[in-house]
Coordinates of C-alpha atoms in Angstrom, one line a residue:
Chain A
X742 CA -35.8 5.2 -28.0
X743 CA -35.6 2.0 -26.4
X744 CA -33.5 0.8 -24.2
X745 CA -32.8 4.2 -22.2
X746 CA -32.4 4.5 -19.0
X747 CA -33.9 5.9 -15.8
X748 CA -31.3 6.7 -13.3
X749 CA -31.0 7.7 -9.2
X750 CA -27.7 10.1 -8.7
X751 CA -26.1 10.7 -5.8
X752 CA -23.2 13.1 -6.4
X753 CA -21.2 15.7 -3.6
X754 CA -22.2 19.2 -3.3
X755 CA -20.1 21.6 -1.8
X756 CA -20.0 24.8 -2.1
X757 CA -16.6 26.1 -1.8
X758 CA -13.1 24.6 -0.4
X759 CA -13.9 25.5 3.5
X760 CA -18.2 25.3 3.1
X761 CA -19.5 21.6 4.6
X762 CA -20.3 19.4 1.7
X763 CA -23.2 16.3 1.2
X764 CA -24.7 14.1 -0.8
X765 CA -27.8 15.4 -3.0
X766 CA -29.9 13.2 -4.7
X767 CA -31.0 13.7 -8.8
X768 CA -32.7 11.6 -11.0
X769 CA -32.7 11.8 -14.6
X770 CA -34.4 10.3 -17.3
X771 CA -34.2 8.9 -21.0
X772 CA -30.6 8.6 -20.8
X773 CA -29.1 6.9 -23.8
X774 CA -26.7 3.6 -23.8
X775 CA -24.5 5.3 -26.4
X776 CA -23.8 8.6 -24.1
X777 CA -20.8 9.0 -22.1
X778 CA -20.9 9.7 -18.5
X779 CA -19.9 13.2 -19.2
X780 CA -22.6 13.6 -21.5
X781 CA -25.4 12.0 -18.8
X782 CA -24.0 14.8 -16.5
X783 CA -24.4 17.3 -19.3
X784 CA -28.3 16.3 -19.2
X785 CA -28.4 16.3 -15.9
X786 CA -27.0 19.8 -15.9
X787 CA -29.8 21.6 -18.2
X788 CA -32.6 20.0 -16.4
X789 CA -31.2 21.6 -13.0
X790 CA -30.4 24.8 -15.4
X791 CA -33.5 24.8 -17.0
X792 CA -35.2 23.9 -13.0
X793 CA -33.3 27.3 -12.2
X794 CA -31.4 25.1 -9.6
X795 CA -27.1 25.5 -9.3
X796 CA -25.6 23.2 -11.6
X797 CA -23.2 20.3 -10.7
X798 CA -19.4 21.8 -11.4
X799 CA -17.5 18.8 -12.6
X800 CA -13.9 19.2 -14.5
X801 CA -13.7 18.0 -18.4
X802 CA -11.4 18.7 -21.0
X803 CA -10.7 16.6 -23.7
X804 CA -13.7 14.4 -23.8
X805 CA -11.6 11.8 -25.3
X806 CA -9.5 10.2 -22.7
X807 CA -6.1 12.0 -22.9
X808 CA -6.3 14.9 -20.8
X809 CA -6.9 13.4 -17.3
X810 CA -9.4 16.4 -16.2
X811 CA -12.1 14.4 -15.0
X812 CA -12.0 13.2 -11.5
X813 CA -15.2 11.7 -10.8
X814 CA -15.3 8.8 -8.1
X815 CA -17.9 6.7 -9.4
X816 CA -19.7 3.8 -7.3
X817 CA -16.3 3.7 -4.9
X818 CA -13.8 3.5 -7.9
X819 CA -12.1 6.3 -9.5
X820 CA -13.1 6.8 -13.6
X821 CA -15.9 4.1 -12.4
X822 CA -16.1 0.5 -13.0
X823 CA -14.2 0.3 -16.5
X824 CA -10.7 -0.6 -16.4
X825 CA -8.4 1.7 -18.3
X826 CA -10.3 4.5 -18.9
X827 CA -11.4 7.7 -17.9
X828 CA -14.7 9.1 -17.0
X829 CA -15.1 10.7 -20.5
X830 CA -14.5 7.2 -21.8
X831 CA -16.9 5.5 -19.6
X832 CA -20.3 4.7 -21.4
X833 CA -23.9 4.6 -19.7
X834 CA -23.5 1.4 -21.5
X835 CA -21.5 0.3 -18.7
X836 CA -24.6 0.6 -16.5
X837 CA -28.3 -1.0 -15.9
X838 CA -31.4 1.4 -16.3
X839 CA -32.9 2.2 -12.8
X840 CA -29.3 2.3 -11.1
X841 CA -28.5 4.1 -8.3
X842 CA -24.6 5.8 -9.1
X843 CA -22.6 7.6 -6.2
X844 CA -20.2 10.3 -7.2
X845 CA -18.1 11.3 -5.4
X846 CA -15.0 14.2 -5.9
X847 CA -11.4 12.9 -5.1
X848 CA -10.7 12.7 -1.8
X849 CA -7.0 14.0 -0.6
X850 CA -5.8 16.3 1.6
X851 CA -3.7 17.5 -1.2
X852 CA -6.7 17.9 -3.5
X853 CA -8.8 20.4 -1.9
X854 CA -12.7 20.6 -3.4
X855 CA -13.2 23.5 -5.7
X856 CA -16.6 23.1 -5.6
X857 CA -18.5 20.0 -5.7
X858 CA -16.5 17.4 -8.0
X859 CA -13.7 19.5 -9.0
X860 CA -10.7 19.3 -7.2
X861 CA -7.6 21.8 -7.2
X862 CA -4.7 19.3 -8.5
X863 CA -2.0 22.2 -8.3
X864 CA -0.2 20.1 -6.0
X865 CA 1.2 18.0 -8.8
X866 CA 2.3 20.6 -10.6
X867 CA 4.5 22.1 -7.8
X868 CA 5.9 18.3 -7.7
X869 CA 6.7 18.2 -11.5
X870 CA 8.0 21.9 -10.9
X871 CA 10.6 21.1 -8.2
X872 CA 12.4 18.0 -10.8
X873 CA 9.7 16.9 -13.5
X874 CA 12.1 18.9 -16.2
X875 CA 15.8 18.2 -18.1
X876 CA 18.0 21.2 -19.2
X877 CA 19.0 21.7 -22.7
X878 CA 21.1 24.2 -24.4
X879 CA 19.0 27.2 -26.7
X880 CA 19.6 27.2 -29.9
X881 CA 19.4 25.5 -32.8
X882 CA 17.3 21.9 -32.6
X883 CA 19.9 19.0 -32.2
X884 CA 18.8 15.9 -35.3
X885 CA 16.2 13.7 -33.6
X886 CA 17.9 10.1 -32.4
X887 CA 21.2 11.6 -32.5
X888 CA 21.6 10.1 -29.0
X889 CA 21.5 6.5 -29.1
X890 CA 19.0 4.6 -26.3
X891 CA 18.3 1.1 -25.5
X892 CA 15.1 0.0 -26.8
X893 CA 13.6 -1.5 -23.6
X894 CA 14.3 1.9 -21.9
X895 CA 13.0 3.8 -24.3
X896 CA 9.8 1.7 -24.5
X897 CA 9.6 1.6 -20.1
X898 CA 10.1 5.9 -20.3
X899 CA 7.5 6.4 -23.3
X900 CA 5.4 3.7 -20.6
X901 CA 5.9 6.0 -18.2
X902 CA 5.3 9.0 -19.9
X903 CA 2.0 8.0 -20.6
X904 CA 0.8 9.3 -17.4
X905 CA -1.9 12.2 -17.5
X906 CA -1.6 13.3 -14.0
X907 CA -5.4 12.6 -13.5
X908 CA -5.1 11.8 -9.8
X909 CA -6.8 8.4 -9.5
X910 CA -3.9 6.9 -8.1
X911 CA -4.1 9.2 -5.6
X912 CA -7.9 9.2 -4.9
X913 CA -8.3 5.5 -4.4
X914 CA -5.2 4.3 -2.4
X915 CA -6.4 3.8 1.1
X916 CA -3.3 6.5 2.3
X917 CA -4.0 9.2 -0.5
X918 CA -0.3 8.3 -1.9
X919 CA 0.7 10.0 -4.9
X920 CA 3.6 7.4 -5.6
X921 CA 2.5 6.1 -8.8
X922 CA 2.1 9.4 -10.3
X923 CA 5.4 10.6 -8.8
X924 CA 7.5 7.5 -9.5
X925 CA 6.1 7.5 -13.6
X926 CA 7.3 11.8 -13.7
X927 CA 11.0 10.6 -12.3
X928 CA 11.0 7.2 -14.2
X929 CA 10.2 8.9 -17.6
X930 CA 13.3 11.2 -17.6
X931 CA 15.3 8.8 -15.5
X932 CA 15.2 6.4 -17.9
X933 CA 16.8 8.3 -20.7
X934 CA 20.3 9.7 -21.1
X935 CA 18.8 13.0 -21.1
X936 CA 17.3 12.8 -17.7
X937 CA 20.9 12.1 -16.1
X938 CA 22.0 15.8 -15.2
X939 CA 19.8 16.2 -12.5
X940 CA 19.2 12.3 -11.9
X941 CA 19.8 12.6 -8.0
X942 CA 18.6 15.8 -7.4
X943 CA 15.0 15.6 -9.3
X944 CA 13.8 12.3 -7.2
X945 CA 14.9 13.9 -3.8
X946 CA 13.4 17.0 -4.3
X947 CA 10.2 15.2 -6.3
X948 CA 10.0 12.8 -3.1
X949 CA 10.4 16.1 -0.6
X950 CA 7.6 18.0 -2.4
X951 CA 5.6 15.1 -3.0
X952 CA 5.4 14.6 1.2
X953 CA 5.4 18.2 1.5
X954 CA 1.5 18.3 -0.1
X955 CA 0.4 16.0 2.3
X956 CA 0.0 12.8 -0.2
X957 CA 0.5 9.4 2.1
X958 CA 3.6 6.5 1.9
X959 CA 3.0 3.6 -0.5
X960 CA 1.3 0.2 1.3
X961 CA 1.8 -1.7 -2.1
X962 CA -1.7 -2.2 -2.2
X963 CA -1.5 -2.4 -5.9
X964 CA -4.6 -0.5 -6.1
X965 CA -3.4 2.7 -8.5
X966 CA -1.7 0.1 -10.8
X967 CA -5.8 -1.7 -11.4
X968 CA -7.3 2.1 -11.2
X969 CA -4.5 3.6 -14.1
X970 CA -6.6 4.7 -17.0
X971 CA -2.7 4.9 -18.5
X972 CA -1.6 1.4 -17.1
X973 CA 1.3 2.5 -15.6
X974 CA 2.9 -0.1 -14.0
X975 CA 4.3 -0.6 -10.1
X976 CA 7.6 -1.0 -11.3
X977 CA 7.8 2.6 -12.0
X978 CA 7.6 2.9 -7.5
X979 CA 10.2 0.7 -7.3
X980 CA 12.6 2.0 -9.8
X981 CA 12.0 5.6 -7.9
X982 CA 12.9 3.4 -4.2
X983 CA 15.9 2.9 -6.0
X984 CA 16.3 6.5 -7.3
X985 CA 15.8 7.3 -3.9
X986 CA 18.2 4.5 -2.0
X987 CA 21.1 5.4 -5.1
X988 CA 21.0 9.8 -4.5
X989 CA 20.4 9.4 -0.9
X990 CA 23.9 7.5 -1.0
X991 CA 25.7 9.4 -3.6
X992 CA 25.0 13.1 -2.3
X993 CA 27.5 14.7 -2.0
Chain B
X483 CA 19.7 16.4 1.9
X484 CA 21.0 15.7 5.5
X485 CA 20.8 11.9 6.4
X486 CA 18.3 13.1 8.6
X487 CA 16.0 13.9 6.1
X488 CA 16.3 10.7 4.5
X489 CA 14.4 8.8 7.7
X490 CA 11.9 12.0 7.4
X491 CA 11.1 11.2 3.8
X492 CA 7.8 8.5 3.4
X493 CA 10.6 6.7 1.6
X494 CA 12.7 6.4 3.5
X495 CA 10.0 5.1 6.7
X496 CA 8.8 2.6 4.2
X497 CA 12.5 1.5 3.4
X498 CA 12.7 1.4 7.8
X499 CA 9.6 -1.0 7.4
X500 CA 11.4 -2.9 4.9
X501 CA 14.3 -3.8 6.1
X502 CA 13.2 -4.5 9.9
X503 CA 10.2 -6.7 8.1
X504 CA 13.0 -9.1 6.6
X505 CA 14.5 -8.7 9.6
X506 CA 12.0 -10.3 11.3
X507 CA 10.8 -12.8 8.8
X508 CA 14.7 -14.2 9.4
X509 CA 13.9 -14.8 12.8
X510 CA 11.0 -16.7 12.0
X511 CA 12.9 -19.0 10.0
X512 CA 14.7 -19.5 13.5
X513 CA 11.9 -19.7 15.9
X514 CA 9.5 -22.2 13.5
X515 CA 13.2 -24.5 13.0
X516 CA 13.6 -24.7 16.3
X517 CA 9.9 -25.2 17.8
X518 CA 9.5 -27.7 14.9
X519 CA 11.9 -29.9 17.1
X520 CA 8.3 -30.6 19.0
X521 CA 7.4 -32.6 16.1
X522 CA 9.9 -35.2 16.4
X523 CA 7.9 -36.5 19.8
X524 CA 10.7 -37.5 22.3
X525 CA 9.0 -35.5 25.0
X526 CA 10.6 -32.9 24.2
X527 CA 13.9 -33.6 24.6
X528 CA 15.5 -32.2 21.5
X529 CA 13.3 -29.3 21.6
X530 CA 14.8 -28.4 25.3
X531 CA 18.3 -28.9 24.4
X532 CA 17.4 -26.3 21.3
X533 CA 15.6 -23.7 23.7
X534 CA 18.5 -23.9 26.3
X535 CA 21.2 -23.2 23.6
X536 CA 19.3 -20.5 22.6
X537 CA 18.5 -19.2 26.1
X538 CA 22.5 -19.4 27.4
X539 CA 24.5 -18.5 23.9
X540 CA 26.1 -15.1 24.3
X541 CA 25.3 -14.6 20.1
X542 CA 21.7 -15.3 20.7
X543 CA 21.3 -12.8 23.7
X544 CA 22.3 -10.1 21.4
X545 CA 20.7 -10.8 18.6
X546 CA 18.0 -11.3 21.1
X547 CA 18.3 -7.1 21.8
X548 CA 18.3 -6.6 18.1
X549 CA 15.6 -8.6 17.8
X550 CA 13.0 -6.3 20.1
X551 CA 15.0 -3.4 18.9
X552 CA 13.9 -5.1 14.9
X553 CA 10.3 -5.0 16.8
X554 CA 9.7 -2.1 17.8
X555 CA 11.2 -0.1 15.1
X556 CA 9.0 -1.6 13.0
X557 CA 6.1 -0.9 15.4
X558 CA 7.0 2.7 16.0
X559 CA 7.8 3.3 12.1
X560 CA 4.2 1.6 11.6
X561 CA 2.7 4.0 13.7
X562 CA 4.2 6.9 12.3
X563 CA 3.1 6.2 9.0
X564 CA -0.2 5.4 9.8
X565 CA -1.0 8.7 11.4
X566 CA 0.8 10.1 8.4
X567 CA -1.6 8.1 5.9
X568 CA -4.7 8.8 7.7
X569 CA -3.9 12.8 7.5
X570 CA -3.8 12.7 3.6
X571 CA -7.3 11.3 3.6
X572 CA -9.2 13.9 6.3
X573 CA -12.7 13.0 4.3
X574 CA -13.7 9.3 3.3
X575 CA -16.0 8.1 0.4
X576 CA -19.2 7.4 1.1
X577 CA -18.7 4.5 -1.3
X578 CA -15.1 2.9 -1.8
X579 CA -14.7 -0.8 -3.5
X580 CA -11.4 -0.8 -2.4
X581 CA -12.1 -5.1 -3.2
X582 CA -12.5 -4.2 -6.8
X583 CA -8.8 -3.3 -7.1
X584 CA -6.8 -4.8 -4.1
X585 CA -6.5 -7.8 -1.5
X586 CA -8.2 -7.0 1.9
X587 CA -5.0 -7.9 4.1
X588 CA -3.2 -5.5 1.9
X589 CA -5.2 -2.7 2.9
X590 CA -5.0 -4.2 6.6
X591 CA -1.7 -4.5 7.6
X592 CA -1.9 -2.0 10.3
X593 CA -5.2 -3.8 11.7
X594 CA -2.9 -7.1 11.5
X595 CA -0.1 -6.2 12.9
X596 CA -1.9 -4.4 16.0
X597 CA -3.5 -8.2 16.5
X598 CA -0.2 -9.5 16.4
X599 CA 1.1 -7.6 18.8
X600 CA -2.1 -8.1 21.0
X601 CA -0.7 -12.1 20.6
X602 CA 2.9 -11.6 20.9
X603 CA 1.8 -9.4 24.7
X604 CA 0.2 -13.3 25.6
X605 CA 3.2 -15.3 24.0
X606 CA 5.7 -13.4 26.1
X607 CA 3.9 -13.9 29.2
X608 CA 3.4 -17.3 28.5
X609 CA 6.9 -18.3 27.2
X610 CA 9.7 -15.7 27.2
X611 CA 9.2 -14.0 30.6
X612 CA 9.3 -17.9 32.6
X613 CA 12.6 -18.6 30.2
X614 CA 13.8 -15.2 31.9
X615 CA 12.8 -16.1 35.2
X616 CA 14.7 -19.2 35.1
X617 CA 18.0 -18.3 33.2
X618 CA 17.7 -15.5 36.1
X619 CA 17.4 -17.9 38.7
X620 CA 20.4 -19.9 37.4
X621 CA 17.3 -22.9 37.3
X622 CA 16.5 -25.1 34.1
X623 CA 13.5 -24.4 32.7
X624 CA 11.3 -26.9 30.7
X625 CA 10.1 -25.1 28.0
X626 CA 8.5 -28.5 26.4
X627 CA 6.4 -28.7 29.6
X628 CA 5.8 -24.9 29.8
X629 CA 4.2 -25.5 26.4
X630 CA 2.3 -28.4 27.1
X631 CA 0.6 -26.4 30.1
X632 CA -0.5 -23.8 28.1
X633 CA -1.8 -25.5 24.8
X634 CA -4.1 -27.8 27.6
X635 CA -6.2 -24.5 27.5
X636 CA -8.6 -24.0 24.8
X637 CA -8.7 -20.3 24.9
X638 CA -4.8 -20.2 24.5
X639 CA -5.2 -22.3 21.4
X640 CA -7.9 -20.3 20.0
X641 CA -5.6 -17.1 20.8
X642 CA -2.6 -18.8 18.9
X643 CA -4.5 -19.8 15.8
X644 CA -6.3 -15.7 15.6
X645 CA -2.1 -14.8 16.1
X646 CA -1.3 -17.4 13.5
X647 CA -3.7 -16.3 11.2
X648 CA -2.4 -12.4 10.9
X649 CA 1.0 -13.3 10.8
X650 CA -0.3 -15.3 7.7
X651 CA -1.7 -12.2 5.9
X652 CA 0.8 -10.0 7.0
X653 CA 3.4 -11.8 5.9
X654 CA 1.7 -13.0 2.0
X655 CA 1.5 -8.9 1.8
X656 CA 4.7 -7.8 4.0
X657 CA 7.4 -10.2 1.8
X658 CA 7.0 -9.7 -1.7
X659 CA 6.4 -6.1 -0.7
X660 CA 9.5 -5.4 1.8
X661 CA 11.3 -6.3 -2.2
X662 CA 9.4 -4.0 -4.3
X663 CA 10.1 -1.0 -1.9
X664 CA 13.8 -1.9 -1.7
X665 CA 13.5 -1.4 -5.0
X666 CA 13.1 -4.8 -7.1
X667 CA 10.8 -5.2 -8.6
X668 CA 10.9 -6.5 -12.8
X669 CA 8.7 -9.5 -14.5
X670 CA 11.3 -12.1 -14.0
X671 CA 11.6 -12.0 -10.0
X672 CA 8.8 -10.6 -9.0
X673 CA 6.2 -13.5 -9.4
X674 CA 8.9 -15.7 -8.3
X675 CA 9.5 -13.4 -5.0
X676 CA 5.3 -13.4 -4.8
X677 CA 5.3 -17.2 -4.9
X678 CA 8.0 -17.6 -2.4
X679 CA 6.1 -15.6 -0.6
X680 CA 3.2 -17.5 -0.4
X681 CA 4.8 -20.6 0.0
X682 CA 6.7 -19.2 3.1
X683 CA 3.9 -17.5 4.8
X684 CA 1.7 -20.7 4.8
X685 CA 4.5 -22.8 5.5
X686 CA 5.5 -20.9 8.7
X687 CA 2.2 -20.1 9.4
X688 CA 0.9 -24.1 9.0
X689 CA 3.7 -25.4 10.9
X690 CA 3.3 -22.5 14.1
X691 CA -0.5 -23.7 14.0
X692 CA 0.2 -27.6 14.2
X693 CA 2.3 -26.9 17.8
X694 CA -0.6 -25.7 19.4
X695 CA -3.5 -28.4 17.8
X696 CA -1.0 -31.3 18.2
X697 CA -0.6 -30.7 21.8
X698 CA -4.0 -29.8 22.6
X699 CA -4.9 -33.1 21.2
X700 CA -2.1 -34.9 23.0
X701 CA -0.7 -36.2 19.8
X702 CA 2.5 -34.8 21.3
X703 CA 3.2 -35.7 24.3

């Protein structure tokens, strides 16, 4: 078909967590506008299979935009050069036959490499596990909007709630800060009468775990707002500053 | 949580950084006021009256320890952080178009900062420590004069204007976002706080610039 396109690769192979990792070199061939960059990466993959060579490990889930598994830095931007989406979502459209494309795996302290692109994103789980959660009587279910809220708050925590803890925030601000990620998990719950039991205690100990993974403080670059495939907004950080200024002087 | 740990939480250095940042911007408004006394070209003599009031008044002298205290926490705190950053990123890209999604001084503010600092080492060798001397010698000193001697020399313009200049982009990043980590941040104020922002940072910044250039040039004199 016409219009296909030739392509250089350079994407990060490493071989475990602790082995040294580098930049290898592919090219592949034929690729269609239509395909997504998951699906180039696919091709790539059963030419290096059929070549008897180690395949490129790579994390995917969904393939359509929701689940936030795939973490490839693409040309120095996380998701690559489409705003708003992720890399499932990102179309060799998007690119010129005979580029060369860099890929690169998240790069965190708190994300150790798997093995070449896949990083281990536990660490945000352990930061939704120490406040990410509200507490609810068992039993039977209560009748939906039986608790009235405020239709600006409810829109700002469904806002936040959009978040699918991909990790681009994290992977392109120049301190590897997890603030934006952090900041939508309290403001989501927050936001809601629900979230009020353990208002205090779930940003402090969110904030504490958060710094205990080794993510970096927030330079209000703005950069993870532009690099969102959710668009979740800075306001989120600064409603958690004040989460944060509010328990820290109401502890008891 | 002790109050300890709030200073040991990131949020809590970056409120530190905050705070001493307006801090400091309120003493700007000081300094430029009174240096701008320059411009009303009576040789100076409005401008000395301003610098002794401010080099005898017992308020001043303390706000004066506050001041380098303001400083050098926000140095210290700046440092701290920066280490702390630079750990959570052991491995950098080989690619990163950190321009496709933020302004450069944004992601420079430690580079900035380390130049002002570099400037303020001059501007207290040429200005604070000879007021010091003085005051300690129970003499007058001519600051208008101490500033005419030092703007004759090109390379102390040219060392005001590259101190002028990061000052500039600190502060167009540092004030709106000393707000947003206090906390505020919504769509009403926040492009009003940006634009203030701007407004005051080349303001300051414009006015600092012209003392140098206008007495280089002898226009005041």
């Amino acid at each position: 078909m016409s219009g296909n396109m030739n392509l250089t690769l350079k994407v990060w192979k490493q071989k475990n967590k602790d082995a040294k990792g580098a930049l290898e070199t592919y090219q592949v061939k034929g690729i269609s506008p239509d395909m997504s960059f998951l699906e180039m990466f696919d091709v790539l993959n059963e030419q290096l299979i059929t070549e008897g060579k180690d395949p490129i490990a790579f994390d995917h889930d969904c393939r359509e935009g929701i689940c936030g598994m795939c973490s490839m830095y693409i040309n120095g931007r996380p998701h690559g050069p489409v705003k708003g989406v992720t890399t499932c979502q990102l179309h060799m459209r998007s690119f010129k036959d005979g580029d060369t494309i860099v890929v690169e795996p998240w790069r965190s302290a708190a994300f150790p490499v798997v093995k070449d692109l896949a990083v281990n994103r536990s660490a945000f789980d352990r930061v939704i596990a120490a406040g990410g959660f509200v507490s609810v009587n068992t039993g039977n279910a209560k009748d939906a909007n039986n608790i009235l809220i405020n239709k600006d708050d409810a829109d700002d925590a469904f806002n936040a709630a959009a978040c699918i803890g991909c990790g681009a925030c994290v992977a392109t601000c120049k301190n590897g800060s997890a603030m934006l990620f952090v900041s939508a998990k309290v403001s989501q719950l927050a936001l809601l009468p629900q979230g009020q039991i353990e208002k205090e205690a779930r940003v402090l100990n969110m904030v504490n775990q958060m710094d205990e993974e080794g993510f970096g403080a927030c330079s209000v670059t703005g950069a993870c707002e532009i690099e969102c495939p959710k668009g979740i907004s800075l306001e989120n950080i600064a409603r958690m500053n004040r989460e944060f200024i509010g328990a820290n002087a109401t502890k008891k | 949580m002790s109050k300890e740990n709030f200073l040991k939480a990131s949020l809590g250095k970056k409120l530190v950084m905050g705070i001493t940042g307006l801090f400091l911007i309120t003493f700007l408004v000081v300094h430029v006021s009174l240096n701008a006394c320059i411009f009303v070209n009576d040789g100076g003599v409005l401008f000395n009256e301003g610098a002794h009031f401010m080099s005898h008044n017992f308020f001043i002298r303390v706000m004066e320890i506050v001041l380098f205290a303001g400083i050098f926490t926000h140095m210290i705190q700046a440092l701290i952080l920066t280490l702390h950053n630079k750990k959570a990123r052991p491995v950098a890209y080989a690619v990163n178009n950190g321009a496709a999604n933020s302004k450069w001084y944004s992601r420079s503010m430690g580079v900035l900062g380390s130049l002002l600092l570099i400037f303020f080492v001059v501007h207290w060798a040429n200005f604070w420590i000879p007021t010091k001397v003085a005051v300690f010698n129970g003499e007058e000193h001519n600051t208008f004069e101490n500033m005419k001697a030092v703007f004759s020399k090109e390379y102390f313009v040219a060392i005001y204007m590259v101190g002028v200049i990061s000052l500039c982009y600190h502060l167009l990043h540092g004030f709106p976002s000393a707000f947003q980590t206090l906390g505020l941040n919504n769509k009403k104020y926040t492009p009003m706080l940006k634009t203030a922002g701007a407004i005051f940072s080349i303001v300051v910044c414009t006015l600092f610039a012209a003392m140098p250039i206008t007495m280089y040039l002898g226009i005041i004199k």
